[in-house]
Structures are given as structure tokens and as C-alpha cells.
mmCIF file of C-alpha atoms in Angstrom:
data_model
loop_
_atom_site.group_PDB
_atom_site.id
_atom_site.type_symbol
_atom_site.label_atom_id
_atom_site.label_comp_id
_atom_site.label_asym_id
_atom_site.label_seq_id
_atom_site.Cartn_x
_atom_site.Cartn_y
_atom_site.Cartn_z
ATOM 1 C CA UNK A 1 44.725 -39.293 199.092
ATOM 2 C CA UNK A 2 44.481 -38.652 202.821
ATOM 3 C CA UNK A 3 48.137 -39.623 203.315
ATOM 4 C CA UNK A 4 49.280 -37.206 200.623
ATOM 5 C CA UNK A 5 47.246 -34.401 202.172
ATOM 6 C CA UNK A 6 48.725 -35.183 205.584
ATOM 7 C CA UNK A 7 52.259 -35.202 204.146
ATOM 8 C CA UNK A 8 51.723 -31.837 202.508
ATOM 9 C CA UNK A 9 50.290 -30.382 205.706
ATOM 10 C CA UNK A 10 53.225 -31.643 207.801
ATOM 11 C CA UNK A 11 55.767 -30.208 205.344
ATOM 12 C CA UNK A 12 53.885 -26.887 205.211
ATOM 13 C CA UNK A 13 53.678 -26.666 209.006
ATOM 14 C CA UNK A 14 57.375 -27.340 209.419
ATOM 15 C CA UNK A 15 58.177 -24.831 206.666
ATOM 16 C CA UNK A 16 56.047 -22.215 208.396
ATOM 17 C CA UNK A 17 57.933 -22.814 211.636
ATOM 18 C CA UNK A 18 61.204 -22.184 209.822
ATOM 19 C CA UNK A 19 59.797 -19.041 208.220
ATOM 20 C CA UNK A 20 58.531 -17.800 211.584
ATOM 21 C CA UNK A 21 61.960 -18.264 213.149
ATOM 22 C CA UNK A 22 63.574 -16.376 210.258
ATOM 23 C CA UNK A 23 61.063 -13.555 210.703
ATOM 24 C CA UNK A 24 61.917 -13.387 214.423
ATOM 25 C CA UNK A 25 65.553 -12.931 213.468
ATOM 26 C CA UNK A 26 64.652 -10.152 211.024
ATOM 27 C CA UNK A 27 62.505 -8.449 213.687
ATOM 28 C CA UNK A 28 65.385 -8.616 216.146
ATOM 29 C CA UNK A 29 67.587 -6.876 213.594
ATOM 30 C CA UNK A 30 64.946 -4.196 212.866
ATOM 31 C CA UNK A 31 64.402 -3.445 216.553
ATOM 32 C CA UNK A 32 68.124 -3.223 217.243
ATOM 33 C CA UNK A 33 68.584 -0.834 214.315
ATOM 34 C CA UNK A 34 65.641 1.266 215.521
ATOM 35 C CA UNK A 35 67.131 1.372 219.014
ATOM 36 C CA UNK A 36 70.344 2.732 217.496
ATOM 37 C CA UNK A 37 68.386 5.502 215.785
ATOM 38 C CA UNK A 38 66.657 6.405 219.044
ATOM 39 C CA UNK A 39 69.933 6.646 220.913
ATOM 40 C CA UNK A 40 71.376 8.849 218.186
ATOM 41 C CA UNK A 41 68.460 11.211 218.884
ATOM 42 C CA UNK A 42 69.022 10.949 222.634
ATOM 43 C CA UNK A 43 72.709 11.727 222.185
ATOM 44 C CA UNK A 44 71.887 14.795 220.087
ATOM 45 C CA UNK A 45 69.375 16.020 222.653
ATOM 46 C CA UNK A 46 71.862 15.590 225.490
ATOM 47 C CA UNK A 47 74.624 17.310 223.540
ATOM 48 C CA UNK A 48 72.751 20.250 222.029
ATOM 49 C CA UNK A 49 69.541 20.820 224.016
ATOM 50 C CA UNK A 50 71.131 20.007 227.380
ATOM 51 C CA UNK A 51 67.697 19.195 228.732
ATOM 52 C CA UNK A 52 67.183 16.925 231.718
ATOM 53 C CA UNK A 53 67.009 13.247 230.829
ATOM 54 C CA UNK A 54 63.363 12.966 231.862
ATOM 55 C CA UNK A 55 62.353 15.633 229.346
ATOM 56 C CA UNK A 56 64.519 14.078 226.632
ATOM 57 C CA UNK A 57 62.975 10.636 227.131
ATOM 58 C CA UNK A 58 59.441 12.054 227.137
ATOM 59 C CA UNK A 59 60.075 14.124 224.008
ATOM 60 C CA UNK A 60 61.603 11.270 222.021
ATOM 61 C CA UNK A 61 59.134 8.718 223.398
ATOM 62 C CA UNK A 62 56.163 10.625 221.958
ATOM 63 C CA UNK A 63 57.368 9.972 218.422
ATOM 64 C CA UNK A 64 58.995 6.568 218.935
ATOM 65 C CA UNK A 65 57.437 3.299 217.859
ATOM 66 C CA UNK A 66 56.590 0.392 220.088
ATOM 67 C CA UNK A 67 57.934 -0.957 222.419
ATOM 68 C CA UNK A 68 60.461 1.860 222.796
ATOM 69 C CA UNK A 69 57.930 4.691 222.816
ATOM 70 C CA UNK A 70 56.117 3.287 225.829
ATOM 71 C CA UNK A 71 59.441 2.585 227.544
ATOM 72 C CA UNK A 72 60.780 6.103 227.015
ATOM 73 C CA UNK A 73 57.495 7.743 228.052
ATOM 74 C CA UNK A 74 57.323 5.688 231.232
ATOM 75 C CA UNK A 75 60.974 6.405 231.945
ATOM 76 C CA UNK A 76 60.389 10.124 231.455
ATOM 77 C CA UNK A 77 57.372 10.110 233.778
ATOM 78 C CA UNK A 78 59.177 8.202 236.495
ATOM 79 C CA UNK A 79 62.160 10.536 236.291
ATOM 80 C CA UNK A 80 59.903 13.573 236.631
ATOM 81 C CA UNK A 81 58.198 12.077 239.688
ATOM 82 C CA UNK A 82 61.344 10.414 241.113
ATOM 83 C CA UNK A 83 59.068 7.826 242.666
ATOM 84 C CA UNK A 84 61.424 4.930 242.000
ATOM 85 C CA UNK A 85 64.525 6.212 243.760
ATOM 86 C CA UNK A 86 67.771 6.835 241.933
ATOM 87 C CA UNK A 87 68.151 7.094 238.173
ATOM 88 C CA UNK A 88 69.796 3.666 237.986
ATOM 89 C CA UNK A 89 66.902 2.009 239.854
ATOM 90 C CA UNK A 90 64.318 3.723 237.644
ATOM 91 C CA UNK A 91 66.286 2.765 234.511
ATOM 92 C CA UNK A 92 66.605 -0.907 235.481
ATOM 93 C CA UNK A 93 62.980 -1.185 236.561
ATOM 94 C CA UNK A 94 61.661 0.362 233.370
ATOM 95 C CA UNK A 95 63.798 -1.907 231.183
ATOM 96 C CA UNK A 96 62.646 -4.951 233.116
ATOM 97 C CA UNK A 97 58.996 -4.004 232.780
ATOM 98 C CA UNK A 98 58.804 -2.501 229.292
ATOM 99 C CA UNK A 99 61.498 -4.172 227.205
ATOM 100 C CA UNK A 100 61.270 -7.719 228.505
ATOM 101 C CA UNK A 101 58.915 -8.718 225.682
ATOM 102 C CA UNK A 102 60.900 -6.931 222.968
ATOM 103 C CA UNK A 103 62.911 -8.782 220.348
ATOM 104 C CA UNK A 104 66.223 -7.561 221.767
ATOM 105 C CA UNK A 105 68.818 -10.142 222.697
ATOM 106 C CA UNK A 106 69.924 -10.661 226.281
ATOM 107 C CA UNK A 107 73.275 -9.097 225.376
ATOM 108 C CA UNK A 108 71.590 -5.897 224.217
ATOM 109 C CA UNK A 109 69.410 -5.759 227.316
ATOM 110 C CA UNK A 110 72.511 -6.128 229.496
ATOM 111 C CA UNK A 111 74.246 -3.352 227.568
ATOM 112 C CA UNK A 112 71.216 -1.138 228.105
ATOM 113 C CA UNK A 113 71.358 -1.854 231.827
ATOM 114 C CA UNK A 114 75.053 -0.943 231.879
ATOM 115 C CA UNK A 115 74.335 2.289 230.026
ATOM 116 C CA UNK A 116 71.890 3.275 232.751
ATOM 117 C CA UNK A 117 74.686 3.078 235.302
ATOM 118 C CA UNK A 118 76.637 5.701 233.347
ATOM 119 C CA UNK A 119 73.783 8.034 232.431
ATOM 120 C CA UNK A 120 72.351 10.594 234.790
ATOM 121 C CA UNK A 121 75.297 10.560 237.159
ATOM 122 C CA UNK A 122 77.757 13.046 235.684
ATOM 123 C CA UNK A 123 78.154 16.050 233.428
ATOM 124 C CA UNK A 124 76.872 16.396 229.889
ATOM 125 C CA UNK A 125 80.117 15.369 228.206
ATOM 126 C CA UNK A 126 80.342 12.142 230.225
ATOM 127 C CA UNK A 127 76.759 11.278 229.278
ATOM 128 C CA UNK A 128 77.448 11.981 225.592
ATOM 129 C CA UNK A 129 80.548 9.784 225.779
ATOM 130 C CA UNK A 130 78.570 7.007 227.499
ATOM 131 C CA UNK A 131 75.908 7.061 224.782
ATOM 132 C CA UNK A 132 78.622 7.163 222.113
ATOM 133 C CA UNK A 133 80.269 4.080 223.604
ATOM 134 C CA UNK A 134 76.908 2.320 223.666
ATOM 135 C CA UNK A 135 76.270 3.299 220.040
ATOM 136 C CA UNK A 136 79.657 1.892 219.046
ATOM 137 C CA UNK A 137 78.861 -1.410 220.748
ATOM 138 C CA UNK A 138 75.413 -1.420 219.174
ATOM 139 C CA UNK A 139 76.860 -0.785 215.708
ATOM 140 C CA UNK A 140 79.158 -3.797 216.180
ATOM 141 C CA UNK A 141 76.183 -5.941 217.167
ATOM 142 C CA UNK A 142 74.184 -4.739 214.186
ATOM 143 C CA UNK A 143 77.025 -5.560 211.790
ATOM 144 C CA UNK A 144 77.379 -9.012 213.305
ATOM 145 C CA UNK A 145 73.630 -9.588 213.092
ATOM 146 C CA UNK A 146 73.612 -8.480 209.455
ATOM 147 C CA UNK A 147 76.385 -10.927 208.561
ATOM 148 C CA UNK A 148 74.756 -13.809 210.421
ATOM 149 C CA UNK A 149 71.275 -13.026 209.178
ATOM 150 C CA UNK A 150 72.100 -13.812 205.550
ATOM 151 C CA UNK A 151 73.028 -17.380 206.332
ATOM 152 C CA UNK A 152 70.646 -17.992 209.216
ATOM 153 C CA UNK A 153 67.524 -16.949 207.304
ATOM 154 C CA UNK A 154 68.317 -19.413 204.528
ATOM 155 C CA UNK A 155 69.220 -22.037 207.093
ATOM 156 C CA UNK A 156 65.907 -21.637 208.944
ATOM 157 C CA UNK A 157 63.946 -21.918 205.704
ATOM 158 C CA UNK A 158 65.854 -25.033 204.633
ATOM 159 C CA UNK A 159 65.637 -26.634 208.067
ATOM 160 C CA UNK A 160 61.898 -26.066 208.139
ATOM 161 C CA UNK A 161 61.341 -27.792 204.819
ATOM 162 C CA UNK A 162 63.857 -30.583 205.487
ATOM 163 C CA UNK A 163 62.521 -31.317 208.961
ATOM 164 C CA UNK A 164 59.017 -31.565 207.495
ATOM 165 C CA UNK A 165 60.281 -34.036 204.919
ATOM 166 C CA UNK A 166 62.082 -36.014 207.623
ATOM 167 C CA UNK A 167 58.935 -36.219 209.741
ATOM 168 C CA UNK A 168 56.942 -37.375 206.709
ATOM 169 C CA UNK A 169 59.576 -39.996 205.915
ATOM 170 C CA UNK A 170 59.622 -41.254 209.499
ATOM 171 C CA UNK A 171 55.829 -41.448 209.694
ATOM 172 C CA UNK A 172 55.354 -43.336 206.422
#
């Protein structure tokens, strides 16, 4: 009876690990999609309101969810104070501090860093074009994630169960 209980617990634990990994993948997709929505708002604010970037980030950050709300609010505050030097330095520092723990991939974080090099340095049209380019890249990433997610979620679930069964078989 104790062996059967142990086998069931091992299989359940391995299955939960697979489910947790699948949920991480789903969260990565949700956060990337939410980031796209935020940058659509930022692009609209740059294009139509023509406000300074610090005000735009503060305005959008008040209504944004975590971790992006805190990131945008901090970015807006630092830009108002200009305590961190140039826009690019403030942008990179805030991403490193606020978005490090987010579910974004390294590729998306690098793209965000590259976007910061193009924002805040030129006229409104150049900034709108830079955000549009970023949104195009982000849309490609989202499509790729969506295609991969269908198979990977099933794969993680199956691998969790199968690895649990393998461990049980090896132990007994």
C-alpha cells in the first residue's frame, strides 16, 4: 500500500512540474501580448498627444498591470527628474531593474533595449516609426509563440506524466 501511494505521489509531482512549465509558457505569451497592447497605447500617445515621453509613461503606467505599470511609472519619474543621465541610460536601467523578473524572453528584453536607443532622440515621426517597427517584431514573436504553444503545452503535460512513470519504473 505504501509503494502504491509513493508511486502515485511521484507521478503527480512530475505531472505538476509539467503543468507548471506549461503555465509559465502561457504566462510568457500573456505578458508579451499585454506588452504589445501597452506599446500600441504609447504609439497613439506619441502620435496624437505629442506629450513628452515621461508624461506618456506615467499616464499609461497608472493604468497598466504588473510588472509593466511599475516599470512605466518608474521610467516616467526618472525622465522627469533626469537623475539617471540620458534617455538611453534611464531606459536600460529601468528595464534591468523592473523587467528582469518578468516572463519576457531574453529576445524580447533585447528588443526593448534596442527600442530605447531609438526613442527619445528624434522627432515625433521617427519615434512613431520606431515603435511601429517594434510592434511589427513583437507581432511576429507573438504569432510564433502562439504556434509553438499549442504543441509545447501538450508536450510539457505528456513529459510530466511520462517522466513520473519512468521514475516509478526505475525505482521499483
